[in-house]
PDB file of N, CA and C in Angstrom:
ATOM      1  N   MET A   1     -36.248 -21.309 -46.797  1.00 74.00           N
ATOM      2  CA  MET A   1     -35.950 -19.966 -47.208  1.00 74.00           C
ATOM      3  C   MET A   1     -34.455 -19.717 -47.012  1.00 74.00           C
ATOM      4  N   ALA A   2     -33.802 -19.248 -48.039  1.00 83.00           N
ATOM      5  CA  ALA A   2     -32.371 -18.982 -48.012  1.00 83.00           C
ATOM      6  C   ALA A   2     -32.105 -17.657 -47.316  1.00 83.00           C
ATOM      7  N   LYS A   3     -31.010 -17.639 -46.572  1.00 82.00           N
ATOM      8  CA  LYS A   3     -30.625 -16.423 -45.860  1.00 82.00           C
ATOM      9  C   LYS A   3     -29.781 -15.559 -46.783  1.00 82.00           C
ATOM     10  N   SER A   4     -30.071 -14.266 -46.758  1.00 86.00           N
ATOM     11  CA  SER A   4     -29.287 -13.351 -47.583  1.00 86.00           C
ATOM     12  C   SER A   4     -27.926 -13.147 -46.946  1.00 86.00           C
ATOM     13  N   GLU A   5     -27.022 -12.621 -47.712  1.00 86.00           N
ATOM     14  CA  GLU A   5     -25.676 -12.330 -47.220  1.00 86.00           C
ATOM     15  C   GLU A   5     -25.743 -11.328 -46.078  1.00 86.00           C
ATOM     16  N   ASN A   6     -26.572 -10.294 -46.218  1.00 86.00           N
ATOM     17  CA  ASN A   6     -26.719  -9.293 -45.162  1.00 86.00           C
ATOM     18  C   ASN A   6     -27.254  -9.931 -43.885  1.00 86.00           C
ATOM     19  N   TYR A   7     -28.209 -10.830 -44.049  1.00 85.00           N
ATOM     20  CA  TYR A   7     -28.781 -11.531 -42.899  1.00 85.00           C
ATOM     21  C   TYR A   7     -27.699 -12.326 -42.175  1.00 85.00           C
ATOM     22  N   LYS A   8     -26.874 -13.029 -42.898  1.00 84.00           N
ATOM     23  CA  LYS A   8     -25.801 -13.833 -42.314  1.00 84.00           C
ATOM     24  C   LYS A   8     -24.790 -12.952 -41.570  1.00 84.00           C
ATOM     25  N   ILE A   9     -24.445 -11.834 -42.178  1.00 85.00           N
ATOM     26  CA  ILE A   9     -23.500 -10.908 -41.556  1.00 85.00           C
ATOM     27  C   ILE A   9     -24.079 -10.362 -40.258  1.00 85.00           C
ATOM     28  N   PHE A  10     -25.370  -9.983 -40.324  1.00 84.00           N
ATOM     29  CA  PHE A  10     -25.997  -9.426 -39.135  1.00 84.00           C
ATOM     30  C   PHE A  10     -26.160 -10.490 -38.053  1.00 84.00           C
ATOM     31  N   GLU A  11     -26.413 -11.708 -38.441  1.00 84.00           N
ATOM     32  CA  GLU A  11     -26.556 -12.804 -37.475  1.00 84.00           C
ATOM     33  C   GLU A  11     -25.237 -13.024 -36.726  1.00 84.00           C
ATOM     34  N   LYS A  12     -24.124 -12.957 -37.430  1.00 86.00           N
ATOM     35  CA  LYS A  12     -22.814 -13.069 -36.779  1.00 86.00           C
ATOM     36  C   LYS A  12     -22.630 -11.933 -35.776  1.00 86.00           C
ATOM     37  N   ARG A  13     -23.069 -10.759 -36.187  1.00 82.00           N
ATOM     38  CA  ARG A  13     -22.950  -9.596 -35.302  1.00 82.00           C
ATOM     39  C   ARG A  13     -23.783  -9.796 -34.036  1.00 82.00           C
ATOM     40  N   LEU A  14     -24.989 -10.356 -34.198  1.00 84.00           N
ATOM     41  CA  LEU A  14     -25.838 -10.631 -33.044  1.00 84.00           C
ATOM     42  C   LEU A  14     -25.178 -11.632 -32.097  1.00 84.00           C
ATOM     43  N   LYS A  15     -24.565 -12.659 -32.679  1.00 82.00           N
ATOM     44  CA  LYS A  15     -23.893 -13.668 -31.850  1.00 82.00           C
ATOM     45  C   LYS A  15     -22.745 -13.048 -31.060  1.00 82.00           C
ATOM     46  N   GLY A  16     -22.110 -12.038 -31.611  1.00 81.00           N
ATOM     47  CA  GLY A  16     -21.020 -11.360 -30.947  1.00 81.00           C
ATOM     48  C   GLY A  16     -21.482 -10.427 -29.827  1.00 81.00           C
ATOM     49  N   MET A  17     -22.776 -10.092 -29.829  1.00 81.00           N
ATOM     50  CA  MET A  17     -23.299  -9.172 -28.815  1.00 81.00           C
ATOM     51  C   MET A  17     -23.223  -9.775 -27.412  1.00 81.00           C
ATOM     52  N   ASN A  18     -23.457 -11.045 -27.267  1.00 80.00           N
ATOM     53  CA  ASN A  18     -23.379 -11.678 -25.953  1.00 80.00           C
ATOM     54  C   ASN A  18     -21.962 -11.581 -25.410  1.00 80.00           C
ATOM     55  N   PHE A  19     -20.978 -11.817 -26.284  1.00 84.00           N
ATOM     56  CA  PHE A  19     -19.582 -11.671 -25.893  1.00 84.00           C
ATOM     57  C   PHE A  19     -19.317 -10.242 -25.439  1.00 84.00           C
ATOM     58  N   LYS A  20     -19.844  -9.268 -26.187  1.00 84.00           N
ATOM     59  CA  LYS A  20     -19.632  -7.867 -25.853  1.00 84.00           C
ATOM     60  C   LYS A  20     -20.309  -7.509 -24.535  1.00 84.00           C
ATOM     61  N   ARG A  21     -21.486  -8.083 -24.282  1.00 85.00           N
ATOM     62  CA  ARG A  21     -22.150  -7.852 -22.998  1.00 85.00           C
ATOM     63  C   ARG A  21     -21.262  -8.337 -21.846  1.00 85.00           C
ATOM     64  N   LYS A  22     -20.759  -9.554 -21.983  1.00 90.00           N
ATOM     65  CA  LYS A  22     -19.908 -10.128 -20.940  1.00 90.00           C
ATOM     66  C   LYS A  22     -18.626  -9.313 -20.780  1.00 90.00           C
ATOM     67  N   ARG A  23     -18.065  -8.887 -21.889  1.00 88.00           N
ATOM     68  CA  ARG A  23     -16.838  -8.091 -21.840  1.00 88.00           C
ATOM     69  C   ARG A  23     -17.084  -6.754 -21.152  1.00 88.00           C
ATOM     70  N   LEU A  24     -18.235  -6.140 -21.426  1.00 87.00           N
ATOM     71  CA  LEU A  24     -18.577  -4.877 -20.793  1.00 87.00           C
ATOM     72  C   LEU A  24     -18.697  -5.042 -19.282  1.00 87.00           C
ATOM     73  N   VAL A  25     -19.303  -6.137 -18.836  1.00 89.00           N
ATOM     74  CA  VAL A  25     -19.416  -6.401 -17.402  1.00 89.00           C
ATOM     75  C   VAL A  25     -18.023  -6.524 -16.789  1.00 89.00           C
ATOM     76  N   LEU A  26     -17.130  -7.235 -17.471  1.00 90.00           N
ATOM     77  CA  LEU A  26     -15.758  -7.372 -16.977  1.00 90.00           C
ATOM     78  C   LEU A  26     -15.040  -6.029 -16.917  1.00 90.00           C
ATOM     79  N   ILE A  27     -15.225  -5.217 -17.927  1.00 88.00           N
ATOM     80  CA  ILE A  27     -14.593  -3.897 -17.963  1.00 88.00           C
ATOM     81  C   ILE A  27     -15.118  -3.044 -16.820  1.00 88.00           C
ATOM     82  N   GLU A  28     -16.417  -3.103 -16.574  1.00 88.00           N
ATOM     83  CA  GLU A  28     -16.999  -2.334 -15.467  1.00 88.00           C
ATOM     84  C   GLU A  28     -16.451  -2.819 -14.126  1.00 88.00           C
ATOM     85  N   GLN A  29     -16.271  -4.128 -13.988  1.00 89.00           N
ATOM     86  CA  GLN A  29     -15.696  -4.672 -12.762  1.00 89.00           C
ATOM     87  C   GLN A  29     -14.252  -4.197 -12.586  1.00 89.00           C
ATOM     88  N   LEU A  30     -13.513  -4.174 -13.688  1.00 87.00           N
ATOM     89  CA  LEU A  30     -12.136  -3.683 -13.627  1.00 87.00           C
ATOM     90  C   LEU A  30     -12.094  -2.213 -13.245  1.00 87.00           C
ATOM     91  N   GLU A  31     -13.025  -1.442 -13.777  1.00 86.00           N
ATOM     92  CA  GLU A  31     -13.064  -0.027 -13.423  1.00 86.00           C
ATOM     93  C   GLU A  31     -13.318   0.143 -11.934  1.00 86.00           C
ATOM     94  N   MET A  32     -14.209  -0.678 -11.360  1.00 85.00           N
ATOM     95  CA  MET A  32     -14.465  -0.616  -9.921  1.00 85.00           C
ATOM     96  C   MET A  32     -13.212  -1.001  -9.150  1.00 85.00           C
ATOM     97  N   CYS A  33     -12.519  -2.042  -9.643  1.00 87.00           N
ATOM     98  CA  CYS A  33     -11.273  -2.460  -8.991  1.00 87.00           C
ATOM     99  C   CYS A  33     -10.238  -1.355  -9.083  1.00 87.00           C
ATOM    100  N   ASP A  34     -10.139  -0.736 -10.246  1.00 85.00           N
ATOM    101  CA  ASP A  34      -9.191   0.362 -10.423  1.00 85.00           C
ATOM    102  C   ASP A  34      -9.487   1.480  -9.431  1.00 85.00           C
ATOM    103  N   GLU A  35     -10.772   1.790  -9.261  1.00 85.00           N
ATOM    104  CA  GLU A  35     -11.140   2.850  -8.329  1.00 85.00           C
ATOM    105  C   GLU A  35     -10.788   2.443  -6.897  1.00 85.00           C
ATOM    106  N   GLU A  36     -11.070   1.195  -6.539  1.00 86.00           N
ATOM    107  CA  GLU A  36     -10.731   0.708  -5.211  1.00 86.00           C
ATOM    108  C   GLU A  36      -9.220   0.725  -5.000  1.00 86.00           C
ATOM    109  N   ILE A  37      -8.483   0.306  -6.010  1.00 88.00           N
ATOM    110  CA  ILE A  37      -7.016   0.296  -5.923  1.00 88.00           C
ATOM    111  C   ILE A  37      -6.490   1.720  -5.770  1.00 88.00           C
ATOM    112  N   MET A  38      -7.039   2.644  -6.535  1.00 87.00           N
ATOM    113  CA  MET A  38      -6.583   4.037  -6.447  1.00 87.00           C
ATOM    114  C   MET A  38      -6.930   4.630  -5.077  1.00 87.00           C
ATOM    115  N   ASN A  39      -8.099   4.285  -4.545  1.00 89.00           N
ATOM    116  CA  ASN A  39      -8.458   4.762  -3.205  1.00 89.00           C
ATOM    117  C   ASN A  39      -7.497   4.203  -2.163  1.00 89.00           C
ATOM    118  N   GLU A  40      -7.179   2.921  -2.299  1.00 90.00           N
ATOM    119  CA  GLU A  40      -6.225   2.305  -1.363  1.00 90.00           C
ATOM    120  C   GLU A  40      -4.847   2.942  -1.503  1.00 90.00           C
ATOM    121  N   LYS A  41      -4.435   3.198  -2.737  1.00 90.00           N
ATOM    122  CA  LYS A  41      -3.138   3.835  -2.988  1.00 90.00           C
ATOM    123  C   LYS A  41      -3.075   5.199  -2.314  1.00 90.00           C
ATOM    124  N   ARG A  42      -4.136   5.996  -2.471  1.00 91.00           N
ATOM    125  CA  ARG A  42      -4.167   7.326  -1.848  1.00 91.00           C
ATOM    126  C   ARG A  42      -4.118   7.218  -0.324  1.00 91.00           C
ATOM    127  N   ALA A  43      -4.847   6.251   0.224  1.00 94.00           N
ATOM    128  CA  ALA A  43      -4.848   6.069   1.685  1.00 94.00           C
ATOM    129  C   ALA A  43      -3.464   5.674   2.186  1.00 94.00           C
ATOM    130  N   ILE A  44      -2.798   4.776   1.459  1.00 92.00           N
ATOM    131  CA  ILE A  44      -1.452   4.342   1.844  1.00 92.00           C
ATOM    132  C   ILE A  44      -0.471   5.502   1.735  1.00 92.00           C
ATOM    133  N   GLU A  45      -0.556   6.258   0.660  1.00 92.00           N
ATOM    134  CA  GLU A  45       0.332   7.416   0.488  1.00 92.00           C
ATOM    135  C   GLU A  45       0.143   8.417   1.623  1.00 92.00           C
ATOM    136  N   LYS A  46      -1.104   8.654   2.002  1.00 94.00           N
ATOM    137  CA  LYS A  46      -1.394   9.593   3.092  1.00 94.00           C
ATOM    138  C   LYS A  46      -0.808   9.074   4.409  1.00 94.00           C
ATOM    139  N   GLU A  47      -1.022   7.785   4.679  1.00 92.00           N
ATOM    140  CA  GLU A  47      -0.504   7.211   5.920  1.00 92.00           C
ATOM    141  C   GLU A  47       1.020   7.221   5.942  1.00 92.00           C
ATOM    142  N   LEU A  48       1.644   6.873   4.814  1.00 93.00           N
ATOM    143  CA  LEU A  48       3.105   6.886   4.751  1.00 93.00           C
ATOM    144  C   LEU A  48       3.668   8.290   4.893  1.00 93.00           C
ATOM    145  N   SER A  49       3.006   9.252   4.315  1.00 95.00           N
ATOM    146  CA  SER A  49       3.454  10.640   4.443  1.00 95.00           C
ATOM    147  C   SER A  49       3.396  11.076   5.905  1.00 95.00           C
ATOM    148  N   PHE A  50       2.316  10.728   6.567  1.00 93.00           N
ATOM    149  CA  PHE A  50       2.162  11.042   7.990  1.00 93.00           C
ATOM    150  C   PHE A  50       3.246  10.335   8.798  1.00 93.00           C
ATOM    151  N   PHE A  51       3.499   9.060   8.465  1.00 94.00           N
ATOM    152  CA  PHE A  51       4.527   8.290   9.156  1.00 94.00           C
ATOM    153  C   PHE A  51       5.906   8.897   8.930  1.00 94.00           C
ATOM    154  N   GLU A  52       6.218   9.267   7.701  1.00 94.00           N
ATOM    155  CA  GLU A  52       7.523   9.864   7.395  1.00 94.00           C
ATOM    156  C   GLU A  52       7.719  11.172   8.167  1.00 94.00           C
ATOM    157  N   SER A  53       6.661  11.960   8.282  1.00 95.00           N
ATOM    158  CA  SER A  53       6.754  13.201   9.057  1.00 95.00           C
ATOM    159  C   SER A  53       7.033  12.891  10.522  1.00 95.00           C
ATOM    160  N   ALA A  54       6.343  11.890  11.054  1.00 94.00           N
ATOM    161  CA  ALA A  54       6.572  11.494  12.451  1.00 94.00           C
ATOM    162  C   ALA A  54       7.997  10.984  12.620  1.00 94.00           C
ATOM    163  N   LEU A  55       8.452  10.169  11.678  1.00 95.00           N
ATOM    164  CA  LEU A  55       9.802   9.621  11.723  1.00 95.00           C
ATOM    165  C   LEU A  55      10.844  10.744  11.659  1.00 95.00           C
ATOM    166  N   ASP A  56      10.564  11.750  10.848  1.00 96.00           N
ATOM    167  CA  ASP A  56      11.477  12.895  10.730  1.00 96.00           C
ATOM    168  C   ASP A  56      11.586  13.691  12.024  1.00 96.00           C
ATOM    169  N   SER A  57      10.600  13.557  12.896  1.00 96.00           N
ATOM    170  CA  SER A  57      10.630  14.304  14.154  1.00 96.00           C
ATOM    171  C   SER A  57      11.580  13.678  15.179  1.00 96.00           C
ATOM    172  N   LEU A  58      12.019  12.455  14.908  1.00 96.00           N
ATOM    173  CA  LEU A  58      12.932  11.768  15.833  1.00 96.00           C
ATOM    174  C   LEU A  58      14.353  12.291  15.674  1.00 96.00           C
ATOM    175  N   GLU A  59      15.128  12.138  16.736  1.00 96.00           N
ATOM    176  CA  GLU A  59      16.549  12.418  16.626  1.00 96.00           C
ATOM    177  C   GLU A  59      17.144  11.415  15.638  1.00 96.00           C
ATOM    178  N   GLU A  60      18.215  11.800  14.991  1.00 96.00           N
ATOM    179  CA  GLU A  60      18.806  10.973  13.945  1.00 96.00           C
ATOM    180  C   GLU A  60      19.131   9.556  14.428  1.00 96.00           C
ATOM    181  N   MET A  61      19.711   9.453  15.611  1.00 96.00           N
ATOM    182  CA  MET A  61      20.075   8.137  16.155  1.00 96.00           C
ATOM    183  C   MET A  61      18.828   7.274  16.369  1.00 96.00           C
ATOM    184  N   ASP A  62      17.784   7.876  16.933  1.00 96.00           N
ATOM    185  CA  ASP A  62      16.542   7.132  17.181  1.00 96.00           C
ATOM    186  C   ASP A  62      15.909   6.677  15.867  1.00 96.00           C
ATOM    187  N   ARG A  63      15.924   7.556  14.888  1.00 96.00           N
ATOM    188  CA  ARG A  63      15.379   7.214  13.571  1.00 96.00           C
ATOM    189  C   ARG A  63      16.172   6.046  12.959  1.00 96.00           C
ATOM    190  N   ASN A  64      17.495   6.111  13.057  1.00 96.00           N
ATOM    191  CA  ASN A  64      18.331   5.033  12.514  1.00 96.00           C
ATOM    192  C   ASN A  64      18.034   3.698  13.202  1.00 96.00           C
ATOM    193  N   ILE A  65      17.812   3.742  14.506  1.00 96.00           N
ATOM    194  CA  ILE A  65      17.490   2.509  15.244  1.00 96.00           C
ATOM    195  C   ILE A  65      16.160   1.940  14.755  1.00 96.00           C
ATOM    196  N   ILE A  66      15.156   2.795  14.624  1.00 96.00           N
ATOM    197  CA  ILE A  66      13.833   2.347  14.154  1.00 96.00           C
ATOM    198  C   ILE A  66      13.939   1.762  12.746  1.00 96.00           C
ATOM    199  N   GLU A  67      14.589   2.488  11.853  1.00 95.00           N
ATOM    200  CA  GLU A  67      14.712   2.015  10.466  1.00 95.00           C
ATOM    201  C   GLU A  67      15.501   0.713  10.393  1.00 95.00           C
ATOM    202  N   SER A  68      16.595   0.633  11.141  1.00 96.00           N
ATOM    203  CA  SER A  68      17.426  -0.581  11.103  1.00 96.00           C
ATOM    204  C   SER A  68      16.679  -1.779  11.666  1.00 96.00           C
ATOM    205  N   ASN A  69      15.995  -1.587  12.780  1.00 96.00           N
ATOM    206  CA  ASN A  69      15.330  -2.701  13.446  1.00 96.00           C
ATOM    207  C   ASN A  69      14.057  -3.134  12.729  1.00 96.00           C
ATOM    208  N   TYR A  70      13.224  -2.193  12.338  1.00 95.00           N
ATOM    209  CA  TYR A  70      11.922  -2.544  11.765  1.00 95.00           C
ATOM    210  C   TYR A  70      11.947  -2.740  10.245  1.00 95.00           C
ATOM    211  N   PHE A  71      12.756  -1.994   9.552  1.00 93.00           N
ATOM    212  CA  PHE A  71      12.741  -2.065   8.091  1.00 93.00           C
ATOM    213  C   PHE A  71      13.844  -2.939   7.529  1.00 93.00           C
ATOM    214  N   GLU A  72      15.004  -2.903   8.168  1.00 94.00           N
ATOM    215  CA  GLU A  72      16.118  -3.717   7.701  1.00 94.00           C
ATOM    216  C   GLU A  72      16.234  -5.013   8.488  1.00 94.00           C
ATOM    217  N   LYS A  73      15.343  -5.204   9.467  1.00 94.00           N
ATOM    218  CA  LYS A  73      15.278  -6.426  10.284  1.00 94.00           C
ATOM    219  C   LYS A  73      16.604  -6.715  10.988  1.00 94.00           C
ATOM    220  N   MET A  74      17.284  -5.664  11.390  1.00 96.00           N
ATOM    221  CA  MET A  74      18.568  -5.798  12.059  1.00 96.00           C
ATOM    222  C   MET A  74      18.330  -6.017  13.558  1.00 96.00           C
ATOM    223  N   SER A  75      19.109  -6.888  14.156  1.00 96.00           N
ATOM    224  CA  SER A  75      18.975  -7.138  15.598  1.00 96.00           C
ATOM    225  C   SER A  75      19.527  -5.957  16.380  1.00 96.00           C
ATOM    226  N   MET A  76      19.098  -5.850  17.634  1.00 94.00           N
ATOM    227  CA  MET A  76      19.594  -4.769  18.484  1.00 94.00           C
ATOM    228  C   MET A  76      21.092  -4.925  18.739  1.00 94.00           C
ATOM    229  N   VAL A  77      21.572  -6.160  18.798  1.00 96.00           N
ATOM    230  CA  VAL A  77      23.007  -6.402  18.983  1.00 96.00           C
ATOM    231  C   VAL A  77      23.785  -5.849  17.791  1.00 96.00           C
ATOM    232  N   LYS A  78      23.289  -6.113  16.599  1.00 97.00           N
ATOM    233  CA  LYS A  78      23.956  -5.623  15.377  1.00 97.00           C
ATOM    234  C   LYS A  78      23.896  -4.094  15.314  1.00 97.00           C
ATOM    235  N   ILE A  79      22.757  -3.540  15.679  1.00 97.00           N
ATOM    236  CA  ILE A  79      22.626  -2.073  15.690  1.00 97.00           C
ATOM    237  C   ILE A  79      23.618  -1.477  16.680  1.00 97.00           C
ATOM    238  N   ALA A  80      23.732  -2.095  17.842  1.00 96.00           N
ATOM    239  CA  ALA A  80      24.673  -1.618  18.866  1.00 96.00           C
ATOM    240  C   ALA A  80      26.104  -1.654  18.335  1.00 96.00           C
ATOM    241  N   GLN A  81      26.452  -2.726  17.639  1.00 96.00           N
ATOM    242  CA  GLN A  81      27.808  -2.835  17.085  1.00 96.00           C
ATOM    243  C   GLN A  81      28.067  -1.726  16.071  1.00 96.00           C
ATOM    244  N   GLU A  82      27.085  -1.458  15.221  1.00 95.00           N
ATOM    245  CA  GLU A  82      27.266  -0.457  14.172  1.00 95.00           C
ATOM    246  C   GLU A  82      27.267   0.976  14.701  1.00 95.00           C
ATOM    247  N   THR A  83      26.607   1.190  15.834  1.00 93.00           N
ATOM    248  CA  THR A  83      26.516   2.552  16.367  1.00 93.00           C
ATOM    249  C   THR A  83      27.500   2.813  17.502  1.00 93.00           C
ATOM    250  N   ASN A  84      28.207   1.765  17.915  1.00 94.00           N
ATOM    251  CA  ASN A  84      29.133   1.870  19.049  1.00 94.00           C
ATOM    252  C   ASN A  84      28.435   2.262  20.352  1.00 94.00           C
ATOM    253  N   TYR A  85      27.188   1.854  20.472  1.00 94.00           N
ATOM    254  CA  TYR A  85      26.438   2.021  21.718  1.00 94.00           C
ATOM    255  C   TYR A  85      26.223   0.648  22.326  1.00 94.00           C
ATOM    256  N   ASP A  86      25.957   0.626  23.600  1.00 95.00           N
ATOM    257  CA  ASP A  86      25.597  -0.609  24.274  1.00 95.00           C
ATOM    258  C   ASP A  86      24.201  -1.037  23.785  1.00 95.00           C
ATOM    259  N   ALA A  87      23.972  -2.337  23.672  1.00 95.00           N
ATOM    260  CA  ALA A  87      22.677  -2.841  23.201  1.00 95.00           C
ATOM    261  C   ALA A  87      21.531  -2.372  24.094  1.00 95.00           C
ATOM    262  N   SER A  88      21.788  -2.277  25.389  1.00 95.00           N
ATOM    263  CA  SER A  88      20.722  -1.822  26.300  1.00 95.00           C
ATOM    264  C   SER A  88      20.358  -0.362  26.032  1.00 95.00           C
ATOM    265  N   VAL A  89      21.335   0.445  25.661  1.00 96.00           N
ATOM    266  CA  VAL A  89      21.078   1.845  25.316  1.00 96.00           C
ATOM    267  C   VAL A  89      20.224   1.909  24.049  1.00 96.00           C
ATOM    268  N   CYS A  90      20.613   1.109  23.067  1.00 96.00           N
ATOM    269  CA  CYS A  90      19.852   1.062  21.806  1.00 96.00           C
ATOM    270  C   CYS A  90      18.416   0.602  22.059  1.00 96.00           C
ATOM    271  N   SER A  91      18.253  -0.383  22.923  1.00 95.00           N
ATOM    272  CA  SER A  91      16.915  -0.878  23.246  1.00 95.00           C
ATOM    273  C   SER A  91      16.070   0.194  23.916  1.00 95.00           C
ATOM    274  N   ARG A  92      16.647   0.913  24.845  1.00 96.00           N
ATOM    275  CA  ARG A  92      15.911   1.993  25.526  1.00 96.00           C
ATOM    276  C   ARG A  92      15.538   3.097  24.535  1.00 96.00           C
ATOM    277  N   LYS A  93      16.484   3.437  23.650  1.00 96.00           N
ATOM    278  CA  LYS A  93      16.212   4.467  22.655  1.00 96.00           C
ATOM    279  C   LYS A  93      15.095   4.012  21.706  1.00 96.00           C
ATOM    280  N   LYS A  94      15.101   2.732  21.367  1.00 95.00           N
ATOM    281  CA  LYS A  94      14.055   2.188  20.493  1.00 95.00           C
ATOM    282  C   LYS A  94      12.692   2.298  21.167  1.00 95.00           C
ATOM    283  N   VAL A  95      12.595   1.885  22.409  1.00 93.00           N
ATOM    284  CA  VAL A  95      11.323   1.948  23.134  1.00 93.00           C
ATOM    285  C   VAL A  95      10.823   3.385  23.211  1.00 93.00           C
ATOM    286  N   LYS A  96      11.720   4.299  23.530  1.00 94.00           N
ATOM    287  CA  LYS A  96      11.358   5.718  23.613  1.00 94.00           C
ATOM    288  C   LYS A  96      10.865   6.227  22.255  1.00 94.00           C
ATOM    289  N   ALA A  97      11.563   5.860  21.194  1.00 95.00           N
ATOM    290  CA  ALA A  97      11.186   6.311  19.849  1.00 95.00           C
ATOM    291  C   ALA A  97       9.839   5.724  19.428  1.00 95.00           C
ATOM    292  N   VAL A  98       9.622   4.448  19.710  1.00 95.00           N
ATOM    293  CA  VAL A  98       8.344   3.808  19.350  1.00 95.00           C
ATOM    294  C   VAL A  98       7.195   4.489  20.092  1.00 95.00           C
ATOM    295  N   LYS A  99       7.392   4.760  21.371  1.00 94.00           N
ATOM    296  CA  LYS A  99       6.347   5.437  22.146  1.00 94.00           C
ATOM    297  C   LYS A  99       6.067   6.835  21.591  1.00 94.00           C
ATOM    298  N   HIS A 100       7.116   7.526  21.172  1.00 94.00           N
ATOM    299  CA  HIS A 100       6.943   8.859  20.590  1.00 94.00           C
ATOM    300  C   HIS A 100       6.165   8.769  19.274  1.00 94.00           C
ATOM    301  N   LEU A 101       6.541   7.823  18.420  1.00 95.00           N
ATOM    302  CA  LEU A 101       5.820   7.626  17.152  1.00 95.00           C
ATOM    303  C   LEU A 101       4.365   7.256  17.410  1.00 95.00           C
ATOM    304  N   MET A 102       4.140   6.378  18.385  1.00 94.00           N
ATOM    305  CA  MET A 102       2.784   5.955  18.719  1.00 94.00           C
ATOM    306  C   MET A 102       1.945   7.162  19.147  1.00 94.00           C
ATOM    307  N   TYR A 103       2.540   8.029  19.950  1.00 92.00           N
ATOM    308  CA  TYR A 103       1.822   9.223  20.388  1.00 92.00           C
ATOM    309  C   TYR A 103       1.497  10.138  19.205  1.00 92.00           C
ATOM    310  N   LEU A 104       2.486  10.360  18.355  1.00 93.00           N
ATOM    311  CA  LEU A 104       2.266  11.246  17.209  1.00 93.00           C
ATOM    312  C   LEU A 104       1.229  10.689  16.236  1.00 93.00           C
ATOM    313  N   MET A 105       1.238   9.383  16.054  1.00 92.00           N
ATOM    314  CA  MET A 105       0.375   8.783  15.033  1.00 92.00           C
ATOM    315  C   MET A 105      -0.998   8.361  15.546  1.00 92.00           C
ATOM    316  N   THR A 106      -1.107   8.132  16.855  1.00 92.00           N
ATOM    317  CA  THR A 106      -2.387   7.648  17.382  1.00 92.00           C
ATOM    318  C   THR A 106      -2.948   8.516  18.493  1.00 92.00           C
ATOM    319  N   GLY A 107      -2.105   9.337  19.078  1.00 93.00           N
ATOM    320  CA  GLY A 107      -2.526  10.132  20.225  1.00 93.00           C
ATOM    321  C   GLY A 107      -2.445   9.383  21.535  1.00 93.00           C
ATOM    322  N   ILE A 108      -2.012   8.131  21.487  1.00 92.00           N
ATOM    323  CA  ILE A 108      -1.874   7.316  22.694  1.00 92.00           C
ATOM    324  C   ILE A 108      -0.516   7.607  23.309  1.00 92.00           C
ATOM    325  N   LYS A 109      -0.548   8.011  24.581  1.00 90.00           N
ATOM    326  CA  LYS A 109       0.708   8.348  25.258  1.00 90.00           C
ATOM    327  C   LYS A 109       0.973   7.340  26.367  1.00 90.00           C
ATOM    328  N   GLU A 110       2.156   6.761  26.321  1.00 85.00           N
ATOM    329  CA  GLU A 110       2.589   5.844  27.371  1.00 85.00           C
ATOM    330  C   GLU A 110       3.877   6.373  27.974  1.00 85.00           C
ATOM    331  N   ASP A 111       3.996   6.218  29.279  1.00 77.00           N
ATOM    332  CA  ASP A 111       5.223   6.673  29.967  1.00 77.00           C
ATOM    333  C   ASP A 111       6.201   5.557  30.131  1.00 77.00           C
TER     334      ASP A 111
END
């Protein structure tokens, strides 16, 4: 029995349905990933905002020490040279600032 043209066209369409099923599963997985990524993005933004507020509560010198040491990976010796403070002073200020940030962000207080 010969297949009609319509039958052949529809058969091709049927063969494409499996591809579409698989593609739909992939799209749904991507949507879940997108949602997870957006949730993570919101959580990071919230944490960074909280951190920036805590950082803003520091004295300017203490904030500069924290940013230079932790974000710019600058040594305490280099920070001391740039600020014209003794390295031991910079180190003490760093410890004090870290403890203050820790208290603000976690509620843990150390003396």
